[in-house]
PDB file of N, CA and C in Angstrom:
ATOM      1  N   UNK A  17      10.092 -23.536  14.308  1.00 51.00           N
ATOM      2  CA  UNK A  17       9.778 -23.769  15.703  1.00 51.00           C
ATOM      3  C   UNK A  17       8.352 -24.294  15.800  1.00 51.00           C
ATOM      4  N   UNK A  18       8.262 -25.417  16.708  1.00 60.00           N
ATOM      5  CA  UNK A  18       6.584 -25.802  16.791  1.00 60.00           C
ATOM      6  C   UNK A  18       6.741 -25.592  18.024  1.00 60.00           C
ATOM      7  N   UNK A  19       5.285 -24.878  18.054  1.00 64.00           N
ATOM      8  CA  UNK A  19       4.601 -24.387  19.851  1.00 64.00           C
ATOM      9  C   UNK A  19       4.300 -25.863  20.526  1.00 64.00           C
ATOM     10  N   UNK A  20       4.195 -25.992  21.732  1.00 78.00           N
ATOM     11  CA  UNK A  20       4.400 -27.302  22.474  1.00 78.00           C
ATOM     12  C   UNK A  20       2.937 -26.865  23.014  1.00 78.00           C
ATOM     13  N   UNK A  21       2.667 -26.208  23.174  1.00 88.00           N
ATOM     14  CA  UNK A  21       1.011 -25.801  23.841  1.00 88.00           C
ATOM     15  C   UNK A  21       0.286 -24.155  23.275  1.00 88.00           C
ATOM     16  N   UNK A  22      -0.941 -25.070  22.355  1.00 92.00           N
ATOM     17  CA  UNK A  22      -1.744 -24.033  21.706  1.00 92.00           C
ATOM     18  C   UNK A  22      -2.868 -23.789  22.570  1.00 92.00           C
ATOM     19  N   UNK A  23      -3.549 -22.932  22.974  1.00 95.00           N
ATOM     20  CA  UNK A  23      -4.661 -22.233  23.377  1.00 95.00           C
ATOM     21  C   UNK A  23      -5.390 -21.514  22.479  1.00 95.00           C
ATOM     22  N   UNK A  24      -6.585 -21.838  22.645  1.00 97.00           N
ATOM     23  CA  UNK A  24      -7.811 -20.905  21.281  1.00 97.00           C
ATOM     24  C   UNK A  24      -8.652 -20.334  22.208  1.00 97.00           C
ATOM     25  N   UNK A  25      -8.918 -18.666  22.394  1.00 98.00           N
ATOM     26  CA  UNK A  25      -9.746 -17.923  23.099  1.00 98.00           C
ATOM     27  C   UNK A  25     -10.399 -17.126  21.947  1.00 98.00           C
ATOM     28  N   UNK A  26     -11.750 -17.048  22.708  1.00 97.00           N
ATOM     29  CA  UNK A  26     -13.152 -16.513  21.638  1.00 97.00           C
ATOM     30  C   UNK A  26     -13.293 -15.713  22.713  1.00 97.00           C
ATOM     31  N   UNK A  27     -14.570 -14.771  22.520  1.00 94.00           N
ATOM     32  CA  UNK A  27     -15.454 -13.980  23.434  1.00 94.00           C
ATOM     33  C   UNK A  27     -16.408 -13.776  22.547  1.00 94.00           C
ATOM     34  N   UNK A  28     -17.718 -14.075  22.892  1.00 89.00           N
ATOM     35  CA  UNK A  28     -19.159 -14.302  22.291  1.00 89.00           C
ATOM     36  C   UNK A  28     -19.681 -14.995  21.011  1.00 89.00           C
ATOM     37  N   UNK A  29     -19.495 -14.632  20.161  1.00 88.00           N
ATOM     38  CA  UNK A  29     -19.515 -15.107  18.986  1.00 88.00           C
ATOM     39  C   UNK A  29     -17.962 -15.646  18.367  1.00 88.00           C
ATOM     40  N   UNK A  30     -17.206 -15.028  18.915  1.00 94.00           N
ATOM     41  CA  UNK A  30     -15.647 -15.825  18.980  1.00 94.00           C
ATOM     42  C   UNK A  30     -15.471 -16.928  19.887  1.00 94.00           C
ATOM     43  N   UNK A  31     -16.133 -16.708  20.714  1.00 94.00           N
ATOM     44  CA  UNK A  31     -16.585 -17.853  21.944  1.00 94.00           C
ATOM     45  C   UNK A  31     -16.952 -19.194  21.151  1.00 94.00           C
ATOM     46  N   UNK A  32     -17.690 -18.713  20.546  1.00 94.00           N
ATOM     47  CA  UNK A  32     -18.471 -20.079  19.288  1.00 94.00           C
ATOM     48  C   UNK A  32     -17.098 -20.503  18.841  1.00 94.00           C
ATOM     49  N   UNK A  33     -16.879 -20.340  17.777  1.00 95.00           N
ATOM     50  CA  UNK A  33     -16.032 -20.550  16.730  1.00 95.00           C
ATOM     51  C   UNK A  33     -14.808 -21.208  17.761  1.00 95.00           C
ATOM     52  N   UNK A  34     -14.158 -21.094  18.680  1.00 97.00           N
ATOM     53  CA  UNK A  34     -13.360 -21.116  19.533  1.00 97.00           C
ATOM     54  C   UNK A  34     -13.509 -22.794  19.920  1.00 97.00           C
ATOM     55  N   UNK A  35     -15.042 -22.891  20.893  1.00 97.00           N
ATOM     56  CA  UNK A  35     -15.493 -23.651  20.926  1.00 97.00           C
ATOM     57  C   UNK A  35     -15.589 -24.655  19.325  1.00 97.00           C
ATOM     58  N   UNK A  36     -16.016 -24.456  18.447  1.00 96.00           N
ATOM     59  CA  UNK A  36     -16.380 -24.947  17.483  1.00 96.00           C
ATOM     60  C   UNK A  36     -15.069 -25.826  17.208  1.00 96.00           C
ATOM     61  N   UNK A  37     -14.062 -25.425  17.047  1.00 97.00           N
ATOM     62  CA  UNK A  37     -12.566 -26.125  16.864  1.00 97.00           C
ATOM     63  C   UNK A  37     -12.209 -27.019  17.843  1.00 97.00           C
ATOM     64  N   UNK A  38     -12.628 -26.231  19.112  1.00 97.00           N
ATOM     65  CA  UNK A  38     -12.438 -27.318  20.206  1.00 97.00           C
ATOM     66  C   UNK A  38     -13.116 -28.945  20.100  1.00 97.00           C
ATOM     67  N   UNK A  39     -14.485 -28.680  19.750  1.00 97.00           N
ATOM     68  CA  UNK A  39     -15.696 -29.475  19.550  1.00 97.00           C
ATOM     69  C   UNK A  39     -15.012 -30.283  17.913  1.00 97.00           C
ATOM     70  N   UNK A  40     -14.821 -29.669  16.742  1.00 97.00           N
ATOM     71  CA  UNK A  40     -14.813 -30.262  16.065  1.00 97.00           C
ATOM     72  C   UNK A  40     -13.292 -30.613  15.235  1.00 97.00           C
ATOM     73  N   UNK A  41     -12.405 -30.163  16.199  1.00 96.00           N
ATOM     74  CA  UNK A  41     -11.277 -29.870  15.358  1.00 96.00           C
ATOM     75  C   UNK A  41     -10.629 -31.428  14.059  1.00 96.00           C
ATOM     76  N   UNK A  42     -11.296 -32.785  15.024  1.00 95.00           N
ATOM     77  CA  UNK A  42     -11.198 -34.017  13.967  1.00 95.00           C
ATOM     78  C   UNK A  42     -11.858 -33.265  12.465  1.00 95.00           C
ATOM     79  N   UNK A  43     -11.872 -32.984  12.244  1.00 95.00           N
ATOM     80  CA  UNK A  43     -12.605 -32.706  11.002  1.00 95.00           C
ATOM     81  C   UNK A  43     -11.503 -32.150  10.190  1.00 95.00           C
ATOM     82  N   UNK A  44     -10.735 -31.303  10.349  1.00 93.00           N
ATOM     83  CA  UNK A  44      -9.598 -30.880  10.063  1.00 93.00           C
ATOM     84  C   UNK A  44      -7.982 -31.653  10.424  1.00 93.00           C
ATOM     85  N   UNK A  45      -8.327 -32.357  10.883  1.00 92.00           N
ATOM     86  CA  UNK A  45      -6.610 -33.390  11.497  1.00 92.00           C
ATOM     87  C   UNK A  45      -6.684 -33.061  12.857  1.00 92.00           C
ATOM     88  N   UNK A  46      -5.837 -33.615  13.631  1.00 92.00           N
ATOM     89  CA  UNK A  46      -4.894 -34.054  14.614  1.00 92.00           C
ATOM     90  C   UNK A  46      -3.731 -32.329  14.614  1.00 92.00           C
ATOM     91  N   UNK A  47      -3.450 -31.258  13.956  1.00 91.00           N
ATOM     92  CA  UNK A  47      -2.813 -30.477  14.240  1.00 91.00           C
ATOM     93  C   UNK A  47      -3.348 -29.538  14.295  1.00 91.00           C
ATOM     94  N   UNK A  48      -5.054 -29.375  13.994  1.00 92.00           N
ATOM     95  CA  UNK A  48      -5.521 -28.131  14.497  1.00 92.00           C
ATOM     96  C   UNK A  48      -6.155 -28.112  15.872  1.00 92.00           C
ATOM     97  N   UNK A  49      -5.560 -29.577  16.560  1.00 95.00           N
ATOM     98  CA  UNK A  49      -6.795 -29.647  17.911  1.00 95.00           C
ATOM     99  C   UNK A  49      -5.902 -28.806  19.025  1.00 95.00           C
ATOM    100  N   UNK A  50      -6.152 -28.120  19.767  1.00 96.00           N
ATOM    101  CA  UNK A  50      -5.983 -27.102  20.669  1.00 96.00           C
ATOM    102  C   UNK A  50      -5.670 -27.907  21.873  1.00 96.00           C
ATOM    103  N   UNK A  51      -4.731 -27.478  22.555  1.00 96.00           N
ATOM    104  CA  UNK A  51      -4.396 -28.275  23.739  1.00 96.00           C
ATOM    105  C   UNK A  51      -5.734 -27.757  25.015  1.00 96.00           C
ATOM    106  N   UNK A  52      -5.840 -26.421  24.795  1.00 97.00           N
ATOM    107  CA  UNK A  52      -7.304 -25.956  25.593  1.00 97.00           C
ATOM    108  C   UNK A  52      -8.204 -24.778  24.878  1.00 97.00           C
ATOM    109  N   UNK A  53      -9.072 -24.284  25.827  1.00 97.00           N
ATOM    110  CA  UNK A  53     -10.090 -23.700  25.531  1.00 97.00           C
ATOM    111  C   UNK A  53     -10.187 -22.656  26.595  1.00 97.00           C
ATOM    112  N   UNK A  54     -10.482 -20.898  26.051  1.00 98.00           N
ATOM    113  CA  UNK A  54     -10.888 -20.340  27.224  1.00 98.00           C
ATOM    114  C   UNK A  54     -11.836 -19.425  26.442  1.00 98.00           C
ATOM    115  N   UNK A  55     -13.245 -19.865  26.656  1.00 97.00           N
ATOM    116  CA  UNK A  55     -14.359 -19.149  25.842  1.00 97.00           C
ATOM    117  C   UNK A  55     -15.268 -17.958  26.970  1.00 97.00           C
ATOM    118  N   UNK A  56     -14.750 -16.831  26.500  1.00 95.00           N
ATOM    119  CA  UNK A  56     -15.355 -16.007  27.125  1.00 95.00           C
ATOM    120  C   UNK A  56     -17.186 -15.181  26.914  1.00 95.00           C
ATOM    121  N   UNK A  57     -17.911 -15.489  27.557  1.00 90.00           N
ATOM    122  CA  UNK A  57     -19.404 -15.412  27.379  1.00 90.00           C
ATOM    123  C   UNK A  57     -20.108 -15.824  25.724  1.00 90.00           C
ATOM    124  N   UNK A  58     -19.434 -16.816  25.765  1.00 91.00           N
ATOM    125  CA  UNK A  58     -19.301 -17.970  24.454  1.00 91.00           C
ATOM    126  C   UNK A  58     -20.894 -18.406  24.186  1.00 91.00           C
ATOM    127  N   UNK A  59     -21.565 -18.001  22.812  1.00 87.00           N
ATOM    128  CA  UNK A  59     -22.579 -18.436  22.048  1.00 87.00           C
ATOM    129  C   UNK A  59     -21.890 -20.256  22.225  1.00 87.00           C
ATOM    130  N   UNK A  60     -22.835 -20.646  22.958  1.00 90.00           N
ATOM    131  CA  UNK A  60     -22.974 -22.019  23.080  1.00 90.00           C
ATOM    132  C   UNK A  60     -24.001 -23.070  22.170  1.00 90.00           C
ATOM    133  N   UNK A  61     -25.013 -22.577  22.685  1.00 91.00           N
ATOM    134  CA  UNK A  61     -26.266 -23.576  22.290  1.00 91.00           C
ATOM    135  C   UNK A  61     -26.850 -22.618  21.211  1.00 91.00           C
ATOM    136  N   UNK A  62     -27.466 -23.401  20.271  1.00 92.00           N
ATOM    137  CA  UNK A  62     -28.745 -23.445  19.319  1.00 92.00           C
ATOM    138  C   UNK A  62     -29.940 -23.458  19.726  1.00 92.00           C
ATOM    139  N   UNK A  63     -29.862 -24.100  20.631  1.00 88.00           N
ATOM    140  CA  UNK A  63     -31.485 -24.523  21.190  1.00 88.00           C
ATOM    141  C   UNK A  63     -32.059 -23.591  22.321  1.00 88.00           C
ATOM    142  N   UNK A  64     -32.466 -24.103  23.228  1.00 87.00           N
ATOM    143  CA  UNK A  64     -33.390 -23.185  24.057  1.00 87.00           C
ATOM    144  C   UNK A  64     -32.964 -22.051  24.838  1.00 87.00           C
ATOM    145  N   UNK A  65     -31.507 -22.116  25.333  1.00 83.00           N
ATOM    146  CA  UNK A  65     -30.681 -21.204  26.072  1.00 83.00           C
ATOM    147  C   UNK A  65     -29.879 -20.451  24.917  1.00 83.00           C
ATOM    148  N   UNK A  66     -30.070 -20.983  23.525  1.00 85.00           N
ATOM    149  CA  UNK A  66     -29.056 -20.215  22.477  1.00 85.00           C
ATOM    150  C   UNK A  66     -29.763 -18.805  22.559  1.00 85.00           C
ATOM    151  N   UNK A  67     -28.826 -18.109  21.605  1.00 83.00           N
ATOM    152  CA  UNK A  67     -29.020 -16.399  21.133  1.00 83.00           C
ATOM    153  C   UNK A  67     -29.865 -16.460  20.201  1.00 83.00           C
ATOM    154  N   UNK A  68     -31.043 -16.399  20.084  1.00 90.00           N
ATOM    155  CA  UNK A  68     -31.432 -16.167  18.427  1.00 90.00           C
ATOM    156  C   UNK A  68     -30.793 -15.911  17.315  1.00 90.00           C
ATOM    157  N   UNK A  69     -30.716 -14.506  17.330  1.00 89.00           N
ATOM    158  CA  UNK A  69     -30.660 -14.258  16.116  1.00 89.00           C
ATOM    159  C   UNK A  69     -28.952 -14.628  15.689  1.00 89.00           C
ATOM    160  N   UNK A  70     -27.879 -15.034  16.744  1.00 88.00           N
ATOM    161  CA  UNK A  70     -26.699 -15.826  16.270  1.00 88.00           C
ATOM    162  C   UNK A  70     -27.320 -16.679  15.784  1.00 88.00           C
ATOM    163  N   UNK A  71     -28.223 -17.656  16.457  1.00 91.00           N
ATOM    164  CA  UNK A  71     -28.188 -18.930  15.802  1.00 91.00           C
ATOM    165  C   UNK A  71     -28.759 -19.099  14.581  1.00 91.00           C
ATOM    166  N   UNK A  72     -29.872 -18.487  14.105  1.00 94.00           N
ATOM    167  CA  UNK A  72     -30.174 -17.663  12.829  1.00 94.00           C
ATOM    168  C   UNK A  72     -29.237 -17.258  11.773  1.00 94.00           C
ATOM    169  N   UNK A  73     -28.477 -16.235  12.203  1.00 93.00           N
ATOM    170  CA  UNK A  73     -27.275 -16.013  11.121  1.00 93.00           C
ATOM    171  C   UNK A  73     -26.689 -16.865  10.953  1.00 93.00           C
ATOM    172  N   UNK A  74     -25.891 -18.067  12.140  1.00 91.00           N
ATOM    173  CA  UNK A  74     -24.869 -19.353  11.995  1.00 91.00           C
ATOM    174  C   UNK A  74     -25.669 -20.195  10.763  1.00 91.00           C
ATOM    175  N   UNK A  75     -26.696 -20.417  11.067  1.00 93.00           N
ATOM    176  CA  UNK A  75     -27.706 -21.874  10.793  1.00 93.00           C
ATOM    177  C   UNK A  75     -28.059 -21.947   9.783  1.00 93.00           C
ATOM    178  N   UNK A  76     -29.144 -20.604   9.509  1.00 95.00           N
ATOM    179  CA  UNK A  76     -29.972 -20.350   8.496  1.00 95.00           C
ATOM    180  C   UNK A  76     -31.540 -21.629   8.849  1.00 95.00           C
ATOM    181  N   UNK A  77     -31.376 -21.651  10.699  1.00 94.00           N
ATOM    182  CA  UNK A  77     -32.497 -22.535  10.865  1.00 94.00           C
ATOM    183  C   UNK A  77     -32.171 -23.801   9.990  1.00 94.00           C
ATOM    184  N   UNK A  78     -31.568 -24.362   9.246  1.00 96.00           N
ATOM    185  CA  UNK A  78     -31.268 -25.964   8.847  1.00 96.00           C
ATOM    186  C   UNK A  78     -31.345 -26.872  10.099  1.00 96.00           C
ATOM    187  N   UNK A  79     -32.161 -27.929  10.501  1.00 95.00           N
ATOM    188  CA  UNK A  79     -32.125 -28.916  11.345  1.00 95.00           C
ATOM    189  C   UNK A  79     -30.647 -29.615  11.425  1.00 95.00           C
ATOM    190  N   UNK A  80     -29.577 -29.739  10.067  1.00 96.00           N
ATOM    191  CA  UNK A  80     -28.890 -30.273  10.439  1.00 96.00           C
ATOM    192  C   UNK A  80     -27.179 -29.393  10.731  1.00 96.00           C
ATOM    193  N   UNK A  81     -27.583 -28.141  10.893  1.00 96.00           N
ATOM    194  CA  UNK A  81     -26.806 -26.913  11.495  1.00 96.00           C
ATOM    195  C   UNK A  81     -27.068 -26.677  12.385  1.00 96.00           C
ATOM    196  N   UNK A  82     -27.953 -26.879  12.624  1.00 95.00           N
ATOM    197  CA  UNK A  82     -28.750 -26.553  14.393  1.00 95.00           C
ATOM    198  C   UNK A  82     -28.012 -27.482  15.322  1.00 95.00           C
ATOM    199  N   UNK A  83     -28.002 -28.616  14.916  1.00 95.00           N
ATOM    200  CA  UNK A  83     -27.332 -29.624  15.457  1.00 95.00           C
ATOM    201  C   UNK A  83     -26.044 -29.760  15.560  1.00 95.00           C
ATOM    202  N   UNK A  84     -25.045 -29.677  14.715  1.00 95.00           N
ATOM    203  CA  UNK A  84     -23.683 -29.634  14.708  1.00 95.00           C
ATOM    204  C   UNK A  84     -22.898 -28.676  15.355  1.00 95.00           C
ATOM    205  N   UNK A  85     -23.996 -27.742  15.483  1.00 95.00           N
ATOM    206  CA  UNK A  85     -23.392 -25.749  16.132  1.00 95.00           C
ATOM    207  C   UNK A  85     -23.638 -25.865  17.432  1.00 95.00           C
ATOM    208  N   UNK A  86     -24.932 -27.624  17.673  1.00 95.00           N
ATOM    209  CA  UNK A  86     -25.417 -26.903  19.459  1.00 95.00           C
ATOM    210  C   UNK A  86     -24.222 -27.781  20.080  1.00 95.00           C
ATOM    211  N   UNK A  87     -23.202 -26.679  20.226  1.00 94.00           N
ATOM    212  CA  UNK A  87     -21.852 -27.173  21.114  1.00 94.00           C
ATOM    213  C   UNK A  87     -21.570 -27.935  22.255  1.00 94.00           C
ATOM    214  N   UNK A  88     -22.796 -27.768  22.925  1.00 92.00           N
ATOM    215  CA  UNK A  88     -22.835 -27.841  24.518  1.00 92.00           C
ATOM    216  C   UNK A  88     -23.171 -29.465  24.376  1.00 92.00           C
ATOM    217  N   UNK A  89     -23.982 -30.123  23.192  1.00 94.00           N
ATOM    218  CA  UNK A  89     -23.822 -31.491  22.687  1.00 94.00           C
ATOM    219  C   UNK A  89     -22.808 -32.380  22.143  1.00 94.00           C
ATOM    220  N   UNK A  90     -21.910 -31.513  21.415  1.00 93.00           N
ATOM    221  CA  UNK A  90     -20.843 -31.994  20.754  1.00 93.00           C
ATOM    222  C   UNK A  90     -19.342 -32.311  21.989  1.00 93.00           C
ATOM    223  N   UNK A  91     -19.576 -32.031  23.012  1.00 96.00           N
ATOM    224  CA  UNK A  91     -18.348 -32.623  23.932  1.00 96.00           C
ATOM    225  C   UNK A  91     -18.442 -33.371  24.140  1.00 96.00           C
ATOM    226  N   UNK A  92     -17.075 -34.316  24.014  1.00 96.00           N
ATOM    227  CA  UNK A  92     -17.121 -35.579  23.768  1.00 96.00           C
ATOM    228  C   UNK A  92     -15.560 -35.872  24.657  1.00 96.00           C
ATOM    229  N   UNK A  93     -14.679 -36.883  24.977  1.00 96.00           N
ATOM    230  CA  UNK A  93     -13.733 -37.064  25.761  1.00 96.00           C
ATOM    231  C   UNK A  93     -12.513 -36.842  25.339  1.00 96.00           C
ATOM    232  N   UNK A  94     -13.000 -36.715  23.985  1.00 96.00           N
ATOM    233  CA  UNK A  94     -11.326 -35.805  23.019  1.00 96.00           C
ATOM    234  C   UNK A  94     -11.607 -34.256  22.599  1.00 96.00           C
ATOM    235  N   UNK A  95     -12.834 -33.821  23.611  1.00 97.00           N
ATOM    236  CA  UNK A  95     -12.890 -32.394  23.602  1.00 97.00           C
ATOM    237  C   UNK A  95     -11.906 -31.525  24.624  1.00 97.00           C
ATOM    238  N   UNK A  96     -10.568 -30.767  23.964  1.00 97.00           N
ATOM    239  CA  UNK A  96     -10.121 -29.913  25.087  1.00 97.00           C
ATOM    240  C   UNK A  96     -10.414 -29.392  26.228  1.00 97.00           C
ATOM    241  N   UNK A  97      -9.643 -29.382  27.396  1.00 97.00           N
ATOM    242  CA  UNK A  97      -9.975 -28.917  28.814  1.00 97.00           C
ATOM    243  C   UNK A  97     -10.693 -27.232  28.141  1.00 97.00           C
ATOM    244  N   UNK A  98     -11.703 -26.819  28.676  1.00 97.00           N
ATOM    245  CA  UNK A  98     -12.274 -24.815  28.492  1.00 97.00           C
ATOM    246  C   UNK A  98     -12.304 -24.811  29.653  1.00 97.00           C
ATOM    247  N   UNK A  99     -11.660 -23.599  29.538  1.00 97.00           N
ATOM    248  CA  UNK A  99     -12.968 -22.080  30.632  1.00 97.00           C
ATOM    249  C   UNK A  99     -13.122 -21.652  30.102  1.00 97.00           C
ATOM    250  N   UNK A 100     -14.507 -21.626  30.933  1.00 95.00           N
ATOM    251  CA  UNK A 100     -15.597 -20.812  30.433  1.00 95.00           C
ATOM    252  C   UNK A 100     -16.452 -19.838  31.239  1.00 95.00           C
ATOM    253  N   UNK A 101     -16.438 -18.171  31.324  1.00 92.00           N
ATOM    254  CA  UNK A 101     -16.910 -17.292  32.044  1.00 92.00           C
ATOM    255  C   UNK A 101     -17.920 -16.442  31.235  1.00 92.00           C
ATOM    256  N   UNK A 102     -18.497 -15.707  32.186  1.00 87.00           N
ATOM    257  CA  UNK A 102     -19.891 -14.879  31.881  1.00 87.00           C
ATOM    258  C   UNK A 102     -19.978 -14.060  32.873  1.00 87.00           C
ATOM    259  N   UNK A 103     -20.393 -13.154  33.031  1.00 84.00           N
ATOM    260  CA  UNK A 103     -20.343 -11.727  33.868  1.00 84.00           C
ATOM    261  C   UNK A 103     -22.650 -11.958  33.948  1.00 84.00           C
ATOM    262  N   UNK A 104     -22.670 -11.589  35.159  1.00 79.00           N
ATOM    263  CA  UNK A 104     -24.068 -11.301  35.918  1.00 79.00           C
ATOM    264  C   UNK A 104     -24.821 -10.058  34.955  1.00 79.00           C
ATOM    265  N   UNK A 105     -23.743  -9.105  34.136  1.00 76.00           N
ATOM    266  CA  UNK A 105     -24.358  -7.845  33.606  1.00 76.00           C
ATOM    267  C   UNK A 105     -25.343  -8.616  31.832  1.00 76.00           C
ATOM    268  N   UNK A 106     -24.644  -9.571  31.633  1.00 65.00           N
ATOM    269  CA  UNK A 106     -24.893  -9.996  30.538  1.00 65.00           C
ATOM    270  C   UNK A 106     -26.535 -10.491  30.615  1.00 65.00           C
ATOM    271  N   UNK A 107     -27.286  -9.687  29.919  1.00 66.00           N
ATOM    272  CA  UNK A 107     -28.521 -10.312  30.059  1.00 66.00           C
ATOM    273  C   UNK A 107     -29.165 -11.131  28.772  1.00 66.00           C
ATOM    274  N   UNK A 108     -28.570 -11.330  28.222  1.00 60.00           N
ATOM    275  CA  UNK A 108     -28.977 -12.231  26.918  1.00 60.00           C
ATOM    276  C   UNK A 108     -28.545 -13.431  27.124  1.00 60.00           C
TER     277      UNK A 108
END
């Protein structure tokens, strides 16, 4: 049986990775790309709004990991429809 519609949901650091497939799934073929996205208080960025010390553990600080991980850059028009939510309690 093949599923006719895949969905990939993260929450925080699953949020990433979630995103990350969404963002990069060409890298892997045409059958891992996700018809959508629902990233819940999803590690997004590397850069100024990122988490530290995620982006630290992801990166290892490499300029050219920093770059490929900052997600919120990598959408592009063959990036899956997301939602994407965050709760007011979240202060990081």
């Amino acid at each position: 049986m093949t599923p006719e519609r895949v969905a990939v949901l993260g929450f925080s650091a699953g949020g990433h990775l979630a995103a990350s497939l969404c963002c990069h799934w060409k890298n892997y073929g045409e059958i891992s790309r996700p018809d959508c996205g629902v990233l819940c208080y999803p590690v997004i960025s590397t850069g100024r709004w990122g988490h530290d010390g995620s982006t630290e553990a992801l990166t290892g600080m490499d300029e050219a990991k920093l770059k490929y991980y900052d997600l919120h850059t990598q959408v592009t028009k063959d990036t899956p429809s997301c939602f994407i939510w965050h709760t007011v309690e979240d202060e990081t």
